[in-house]
PDB file of C-alpha atoms and ligand atoms in Angstrom:
ATOM      1  CA  MET F   1      13.304  16.181  -9.544  1.00  0.00           C
ATOM      2  CA  VAL F   2      16.240  13.755  -9.685  1.00  0.00           C
ATOM      3  CA  ALA F   3      15.291  10.227  -8.672  1.00  0.00           C
ATOM      4  CA  GLU F   4      17.216   8.838  -5.733  1.00  0.00           C
ATOM      5  CA  THR F   5      17.603   5.087  -5.527  1.00  0.00           C
ATOM      6  CA  VAL F   6      15.917   3.603  -2.509  1.00  0.00           C
ATOM      7  CA  THR F   7      16.838   0.289  -0.958  1.00  0.00           C
ATOM      8  CA  ILE F   8      13.916  -2.103  -0.689  1.00  0.00           C
ATOM      9  CA  LYS F   9      14.023  -4.318   2.397  1.00  0.00           C
ATOM     10  CA  LYS F  10      11.736  -7.291   3.033  1.00  0.00           C
ATOM     11  CA  LEU F  11      10.258  -7.194   6.531  1.00  0.00           C
ATOM     12  CA  THR F  12      10.167  -9.865   9.216  1.00  0.00           C
ATOM     13  CA  LEU F  13       8.298 -10.150  12.490  1.00  0.00           C
ATOM     14  CA  ALA F  14      11.094  -8.131  14.127  1.00  0.00           C
ATOM     15  CA  ASP F  15       9.909  -5.087  12.144  1.00  0.00           C
ATOM     16  CA  ALA F  16       6.331  -5.248  13.474  1.00  0.00           C
ATOM     17  CA  GLU F  17       6.486  -2.231  15.780  1.00  0.00           C
ATOM     18  CA  GLU F  18       8.168   0.027  13.232  1.00  0.00           C
ATOM     19  CA  LEU F  19       5.690  -1.086  10.572  1.00  0.00           C
ATOM     20  CA  LEU F  20       2.741  -0.457  12.902  1.00  0.00           C
ATOM     21  CA  ALA F  21       3.954   3.070  13.688  1.00  0.00           C
ATOM     22  CA  LEU F  22       4.509   3.874   9.997  1.00  0.00           C
ATOM     23  CA  SER F  23       1.159   2.365   8.963  1.00  0.00           C
ATOM     24  CA  LYS F  24      -0.778   4.459  11.479  1.00  0.00           C
ATOM     25  CA  LYS F  25       1.196   7.596  10.752  1.00  0.00           C
ATOM     26  CA  THR F  26       0.696   7.433   6.996  1.00  0.00           C
ATOM     27  CA  PHE F  27      -2.973   6.403   7.222  1.00  0.00           C
ATOM     28  CA  PHE F  28      -3.863   9.385   9.435  1.00  0.00           C
ATOM     29  CA  TYR F  29      -1.603  11.781   7.572  1.00  0.00           C
ATOM     30  CA  PHE F  30      -3.119  11.074   4.164  1.00  0.00           C
ATOM     31  CA  PHE F  31      -6.743  10.345   5.009  1.00  0.00           C
ATOM     32  CA  ALA F  32      -7.727  12.032   8.317  1.00  0.00           C
ATOM     33  CA  HIS F  33      -8.601  15.364   6.677  1.00  0.00           C
ATOM     34  CA  LEU F  34     -10.858  13.618   4.142  1.00  0.00           C
ATOM     35  CA  ASN F  35     -12.881  11.512   6.592  1.00  0.00           C
ATOM     36  CA  LYS F  36     -14.783  11.778   9.873  1.00  0.00           C
ATOM     37  CA  ALA F  37     -12.595  11.357  12.961  1.00  0.00           C
ATOM     38  CA  ASP F  38     -14.923   8.633  14.325  1.00  0.00           C
ATOM     39  CA  ASP F  39     -14.634   6.605  11.110  1.00  0.00           C
ATOM     40  CA  MET F  40     -10.836   6.921  11.078  1.00  0.00           C
ATOM     41  CA  GLU F  41     -10.620   5.857  14.705  1.00  0.00           C
ATOM     42  CA  ALA F  42     -13.026   2.911  14.228  1.00  0.00           C
ATOM     43  CA  TYR F  43     -11.008   1.594  11.283  1.00  0.00           C
ATOM     44  CA  SER F  44      -7.647   2.220  12.924  1.00  0.00           C
ATOM     45  CA  THR F  45      -8.637   0.385  16.108  1.00  0.00           C
ATOM     46  CA  ILE F  46      -9.164  -2.780  14.066  1.00  0.00           C
ATOM     47  CA  ALA F  47      -6.523  -2.420  11.347  1.00  0.00           C
ATOM     48  CA  PHE F  48      -3.596  -1.041  13.290  1.00  0.00           C
ATOM     49  CA  THR F  49      -2.898  -3.157  16.344  1.00  0.00           C
ATOM     50  CA  LEU F  50       0.398  -4.916  17.007  1.00  0.00           C
ATOM     51  CA  GLN F  51      -1.421  -8.261  17.015  1.00  0.00           C
ATOM     52  CA  LYS F  52      -2.982  -7.602  13.581  1.00  0.00           C
ATOM     53  CA  ILE F  53       0.301  -6.421  12.062  1.00  0.00           C
ATOM     54  CA  GLN F  54       2.143  -9.424  13.504  1.00  0.00           C
ATOM     55  CA  SER F  55      -0.436 -11.803  12.069  1.00  0.00           C
ATOM     56  CA  GLU F  56      -0.139 -10.110   8.641  1.00  0.00           C
ATOM     57  CA  LEU F  57       3.667 -10.423   8.813  1.00  0.00           C
ATOM     58  CA  ASN F  58       3.289 -14.078   9.740  1.00  0.00           C
ATOM     59  CA  ASN F  59       1.119 -14.786   6.704  1.00  0.00           C
ATOM     60  CA  PRO F  60       3.421 -16.520   4.171  1.00  0.00           C
ATOM     61  CA  ASN F  61       1.304 -15.104   1.318  1.00  0.00           C
ATOM     62  CA  SER F  62       1.707 -11.469   2.410  1.00  0.00           C
ATOM     63  CA  HIS F  63       5.048  -9.729   1.957  1.00  0.00           C
ATOM     64  CA  PHE F  64       5.925  -6.318   3.394  1.00  0.00           C
ATOM     65  CA  PHE F  65       8.787  -4.083   2.306  1.00  0.00           C
ATOM     66  CA  PHE F  66      10.301  -0.812   3.505  1.00  0.00           C
ATOM     67  CA  ALA F  67      11.763   1.781   1.151  1.00  0.00           C
ATOM     68  CA  ILE F  68      14.939   3.090   2.767  1.00  0.00           C
ATOM     69  CA  LEU F  69      16.670   6.282   1.697  1.00  0.00           C
ATOM     70  CA  ASN F  70      19.838   7.439   3.450  1.00  0.00           C
ATOM     71  CA  ASP F  71      19.150   5.057   6.369  1.00  0.00           C
ATOM     72  CA  GLU F  72      15.624   6.462   6.815  1.00  0.00           C
ATOM     73  CA  VAL F  73      12.475   4.414   6.252  1.00  0.00           C
ATOM     74  CA  ILE F  74      10.436   6.575   3.854  1.00  0.00           C
ATOM     75  CA  GLY F  75       7.645   4.229   2.846  1.00  0.00           C
ATOM     76  CA  TYR F  76       6.221   0.746   2.793  1.00  0.00           C
ATOM     77  CA  LEU F  77       4.628  -1.738   0.430  1.00  0.00           C
ATOM     78  CA  LYS F  78       2.364  -4.709   1.107  1.00  0.00           C
ATOM     79  CA  LEU F  79       1.955  -7.409  -1.539  1.00  0.00           C
ATOM     80  CA  ASN F  80      -0.571 -10.233  -1.306  1.00  0.00           C
ATOM     81  CA  TYR F  81      -0.424 -13.523  -3.186  1.00  0.00           C
ATOM     82  CA  GLY F  82      -2.916 -16.364  -3.602  1.00  0.00           C
ATOM     83  CA  PRO F  83      -5.392 -16.602  -0.716  1.00  0.00           C
ATOM     84  CA  ALA F  84      -4.024 -13.496   1.046  1.00  0.00           C
ATOM     85  CA  GLN F  85      -5.465 -11.235  -1.687  1.00  0.00           C
ATOM     86  CA  THR F  86      -8.426  -9.200  -0.409  1.00  0.00           C
ATOM     87  CA  GLU F  87     -10.474 -10.192  -3.496  1.00  0.00           C
ATOM     88  CA  PHE F  88     -10.344 -12.601  -6.429  1.00  0.00           C
ATOM     89  CA  GLN F  89      -7.606 -14.753  -4.835  1.00  0.00           C
ATOM     90  CA  ASP F  90      -6.303 -15.525  -8.313  1.00  0.00           C
ATOM     91  CA  ILE F  91      -3.147 -17.621  -8.029  1.00  0.00           C
ATOM     92  CA  ASN F  92      -1.884 -15.930 -11.204  1.00  0.00           C
ATOM     93  CA  ALA F  93      -2.040 -12.446  -9.678  1.00  0.00           C
ATOM     94  CA  VAL F  94      -0.436 -10.263  -7.030  1.00  0.00           C
ATOM     95  CA  GLU F  95      -2.307  -7.512  -5.172  1.00  0.00           C
ATOM     96  CA  ILE F  96      -0.673  -4.279  -4.069  1.00  0.00           C
ATOM     97  CA  GLU F  97      -2.713  -3.843  -0.892  1.00  0.00           C
ATOM     98  CA  ARG F  98      -0.760  -0.899   0.524  1.00  0.00           C
ATOM     99  CA  ILE F  99       1.766   1.484  -0.978  1.00  0.00           C
ATOM    100  CA  TYR F 100       2.748   4.539   1.027  1.00  0.00           C
ATOM    101  CA  VAL F 101       5.571   7.052   0.784  1.00  0.00           C
ATOM    102  CA  LEU F 102       6.019   9.762   3.429  1.00  0.00           C
ATOM    103  CA  ALA F 103       4.807  13.138   2.096  1.00  0.00           C
ATOM    104  CA  GLU F 104       8.195  14.833   2.422  1.00  0.00           C
ATOM    105  CA  HIS F 105       9.629  12.208   0.047  1.00  0.00           C
ATOM    106  CA  HIS F 106       6.904  12.304  -2.623  1.00  0.00           C
ATOM    107  CA  SER F 107       7.796  12.693  -6.291  1.00  0.00           C
ATOM    108  CA  LYS F 108      11.303  11.291  -5.765  1.00  0.00           C
ATOM    109  CA  LYS F 109      10.196   8.111  -7.556  1.00  0.00           C
ATOM    110  CA  ALA F 110      10.142   5.902  -4.480  1.00  0.00           C
ATOM    111  CA  GLY F 111       6.598   4.898  -5.454  1.00  0.00           C
ATOM    112  CA  HIS F 112       7.839   4.196  -8.972  1.00  0.00           C
ATOM    113  CA  GLN F 113      10.584   1.952  -7.561  1.00  0.00           C
ATOM    114  CA  PHE F 114       7.990   0.065  -5.512  1.00  0.00           C
ATOM    115  CA  ILE F 115       5.962  -0.546  -8.698  1.00  0.00           C
ATOM    116  CA  ASP F 116       9.070  -1.643 -10.627  1.00  0.00           C
ATOM    117  CA  PHE F 117       9.952  -3.963  -7.783  1.00  0.00           C
ATOM    118  CA  THR F 118       6.435  -5.465  -7.841  1.00  0.00           C
ATOM    119  CA  ILE F 119       6.647  -6.003 -11.603  1.00  0.00           C
ATOM    120  CA  LYS F 120       9.953  -7.851 -11.137  1.00  0.00           C
ATOM    121  CA  GLU F 121       8.517  -9.970  -8.308  1.00  0.00           C
ATOM    122  CA  ALA F 122       5.500 -10.831 -10.476  1.00  0.00           C
ATOM    123  CA  ALA F 123       7.802 -11.800 -13.371  1.00  0.00           C
ATOM    124  CA  ILE F 124       9.976 -14.006 -11.122  1.00  0.00           C
ATOM    125  CA  LYS F 125       6.840 -15.770  -9.869  1.00  0.00           C
ATOM    126  CA  LYS F 126       5.499 -15.983 -13.441  1.00  0.00           C
ATOM    127  CA  LEU F 127       2.275 -14.154 -12.499  1.00  0.00           C
ATOM    128  CA  GLN F 128      -0.001 -12.720 -15.176  1.00  0.00           C
ATOM    129  CA  TYR F 129      -1.115  -9.431 -13.629  1.00  0.00           C
ATOM    130  CA  ILE F 130      -0.853  -6.964 -10.772  1.00  0.00           C
ATOM    131  CA  TRP F 131      -3.991  -5.393  -9.300  1.00  0.00           C
ATOM    132  CA  LEU F 132      -4.961  -3.011  -6.509  1.00  0.00           C
ATOM    133  CA  GLY F 133      -7.893  -1.107  -5.030  1.00  0.00           C
ATOM    134  CA  VAL F 134      -7.870   2.673  -4.723  1.00  0.00           C
ATOM    135  CA  TRP F 135     -10.434   5.081  -3.278  1.00  0.00           C
ATOM    136  CA  GLU F 136     -12.256   6.880  -6.128  1.00  0.00           C
ATOM    137  CA  HIS F 137     -11.402  10.277  -4.544  1.00  0.00           C
ATOM    138  CA  ASN F 138      -7.676   9.593  -4.162  1.00  0.00           C
ATOM    139  CA  GLN F 139      -6.762  11.659  -7.230  1.00  0.00           C
ATOM    140  CA  LYS F 140      -3.045  11.629  -6.624  1.00  0.00           C
ATOM    141  CA  ALA F 141      -2.852   7.862  -6.342  1.00  0.00           C
ATOM    142  CA  LEU F 142      -5.186   7.472  -9.356  1.00  0.00           C
ATOM    143  CA  ALA F 143      -2.822   9.673 -11.423  1.00  0.00           C
ATOM    144  CA  PHE F 144       0.156   7.703 -10.175  1.00  0.00           C
ATOM    145  CA  TYR F 145      -1.400   4.327 -11.092  1.00  0.00           C
ATOM    146  CA  LYS F 146      -2.599   5.567 -14.488  1.00  0.00           C
ATOM    147  CA  LYS F 147       0.924   6.707 -15.232  1.00  0.00           C
ATOM    148  CA  HIS F 148       2.135   3.200 -14.468  1.00  0.00           C
ATOM    149  CA  GLY F 149      -0.317   1.614 -16.871  1.00  0.00           C
ATOM    150  CA  PHE F 150      -3.068   0.481 -14.504  1.00  0.00           C
ATOM    151  CA  GLU F 151      -6.645   0.544 -15.811  1.00  0.00           C
ATOM    152  CA  VAL F 152      -9.949   0.488 -13.941  1.00  0.00           C
ATOM    153  CA  PHE F 153     -11.603  -2.916 -14.307  1.00  0.00           C
ATOM    154  CA  SER F 154     -14.093  -3.112 -11.431  1.00  0.00           C
ATOM    155  CA  SER F 155     -15.330  -1.376  -8.290  1.00  0.00           C
ATOM    156  CA  HIS F 156     -16.497  -2.375  -4.826  1.00  0.00           C
ATOM    157  CA  GLU F 157     -17.518  -0.901  -1.482  1.00  0.00           C
ATOM    158  CA  PHE F 158     -15.037  -0.296   1.289  1.00  0.00           C
ATOM    159  CA  ILE F 159     -16.290   0.471   4.794  1.00  0.00           C
ATOM    160  CA  LEU F 160     -14.268   3.015   6.758  1.00  0.00           C
ATOM    161  CA  GLY F 161     -15.863   3.001  10.210  1.00  0.00           C
ATOM    162  CA  SER F 162     -19.499   3.681   9.265  1.00  0.00           C
ATOM    163  CA  ASP F 163     -18.747   5.293   5.906  1.00  0.00           C
ATOM    164  CA  LYS F 164     -19.385   3.286   2.722  1.00  0.00           C
ATOM    165  CA  GLN F 165     -16.764   4.265   0.132  1.00  0.00           C
ATOM    166  CA  THR F 166     -16.226   3.209  -3.468  1.00  0.00           C
ATOM    167  CA  VAL F 167     -12.922   1.617  -4.343  1.00  0.00           C
ATOM    168  CA  CYS F 168     -11.941   0.989  -7.942  1.00  0.00           C
TER     169      CYS F 168
HETATM  170  C1  COA U   1       0.914   7.195  -4.466  1.00  0.00           C
HETATM  171  C2  COA U   1       2.321   7.322  -3.860  1.00  0.00           C
HETATM  172  C3  COA U   1       2.747   6.018  -3.235  1.00  0.00           C
HETATM  173  C4  COA U   1       3.304   7.720  -4.970  1.00  0.00           C
HETATM  174  O1  COA U   1       4.600   7.775  -4.388  1.00  0.00           O
HETATM  175  P1  COA U   1       5.739   8.767  -4.925  1.00  0.00           P
HETATM  176  O2  COA U   1       7.040   8.279  -4.373  1.00  0.00           O
HETATM  177  O3  COA U   1       5.369  10.175  -4.668  1.00  0.00           O
HETATM  178  O4  COA U   1       5.640   8.479  -6.476  1.00  0.00           O
HETATM  179  P2  COA U   1       6.665   8.831  -7.633  1.00  0.00           P
HETATM  180  O5  COA U   1       7.617   9.882  -7.198  1.00  0.00           O
HETATM  181  O6  COA U   1       7.226   7.551  -8.166  1.00  0.00           O
HETATM  182  O7  COA U   1       5.666   9.348  -8.742  1.00  0.00           O
HETATM  183  C5  COA U   1       4.996  10.563  -8.528  1.00  0.00           C
HETATM  184  C6  COA U   1       3.814  10.555  -9.444  1.00  0.00           C
HETATM  185  O8  COA U   1       2.635  10.526  -8.647  1.00  0.00           O
HETATM  186  C7  COA U   1       1.742  11.493  -9.135  1.00  0.00           C
HETATM  187  N1  COA U   1       1.775  12.647  -8.236  1.00  0.00           N
HETATM  188  C8  COA U   1       2.715  12.993  -7.332  1.00  0.00           C
HETATM  189  N2  COA U   1       2.372  14.113  -6.678  1.00  0.00           N
HETATM  190  C9  COA U   1       1.174  14.460  -7.201  1.00  0.00           C
HETATM  191  C10 COA U   1       0.268  15.525  -6.934  1.00  0.00           C
HETATM  192  N3  COA U   1       0.517  16.464  -5.984  1.00  0.00           N
HETATM  193  N4  COA U   1      -0.898  15.570  -7.637  1.00  0.00           N
HETATM  194  C11 COA U   1      -1.168  14.642  -8.576  1.00  0.00           C
HETATM  195  N5  COA U   1      -0.340  13.608  -8.873  1.00  0.00           N
HETATM  196  C12 COA U   1       0.807  13.540  -8.189  1.00  0.00           C
HETATM  197  C13 COA U   1       2.240  11.913 -10.479  1.00  0.00           C
HETATM  198  O9  COA U   1       1.826  10.985 -11.439  1.00  0.00           O
HETATM  199  C14 COA U   1       3.731  11.842 -10.246  1.00  0.00           C
HETATM  200  O10 COA U   1       4.457  11.736 -11.388  1.00  0.00           O
HETATM  201  P3  COA U   1       5.546  12.922 -11.685  1.00  0.00           P
HETATM  202  O11 COA U   1       6.430  13.000 -10.477  1.00  0.00           O
HETATM  203  O12 COA U   1       6.261  12.449 -12.909  1.00  0.00           O
HETATM  204  O13 COA U   1       4.727  14.152 -11.876  1.00  0.00           O
HETATM  205  C15 COA U   1       2.351   8.482  -2.835  1.00  0.00           C
HETATM  206  O14 COA U   1       1.819   9.624  -3.433  1.00  0.00           O
HETATM  207  C16 COA U   1       1.639   8.190  -1.541  1.00  0.00           C
HETATM  208  O15 COA U   1       2.195   7.628  -0.613  1.00  0.00           O
HETATM  209  N6  COA U   1       0.372   8.641  -1.439  1.00  0.00           N
HETATM  210  C17 COA U   1      -0.386   8.577  -0.210  1.00  0.00           C
HETATM  211  C18 COA U   1      -0.805   7.181   0.115  1.00  0.00           C
HETATM  212  C19 COA U   1      -1.693   6.609  -0.932  1.00  0.00           C
HETATM  213  O16 COA U   1      -2.626   7.248  -1.402  1.00  0.00           O
HETATM  214  N7  COA U   1      -1.395   5.370  -1.287  1.00  0.00           N
HETATM  215  C20 COA U   1      -2.146   4.649  -2.245  1.00  0.00           C
HETATM  216  C21 COA U   1      -3.335   4.040  -1.595  1.00  0.00           C
HETATM  217  S1  COA U   1      -4.230   3.086  -2.798  1.00  0.00           S
END
């Protein structure tokens, strides 16, 4: 597959509705068939409201980006710095909290470009490492991260609705 260069655009509050729609769409698309409908709905009701997305966009330590290919938004990335990180809150680190590419655009290296972009951002900010959490059963993402040099260093529980899951 020939890689196509995506444009990476930093989001502002004006992008909240488009980001909300994409966040919900990708979350259900990739995880609904692997989880109970009640758990998906319970999580989505809290995580994917316009108010929540707006407050995340307003957080100066969280940065969102769209990947745009031929004028179409094909994915998004959320990076957290300092106190916005969901764990550790190490000022020398950046967390990739969300990285999603629409299924019809997988394996075109958009995900790879998001990782490259994060590495450059980390270098500009003189950070020492990049970390993320991934569900232990998300084999595709695990393969993707391994390929990009990530290693498992810890694990914790993640609650999806009423379901306790292990994230590493
Ligand atoms: C993980 C993700 C962002 C990668 O995006 P992408 O644009 O497809 O990634 P790239 O094209 O740069 O790299 C593809 C790599 O992912 C892995 N991959 C892609 N499709 C795969 C599949 N069907 N099975 C296993 N690994 C696969 C491979 O390592 C592949 O490398 P290759 O193309 O050289 O074989 C994307 O798969 C995605 O959005 N997944 C669903 C959401 C998700 O799980 N996000 C992470 C949450 S922690």
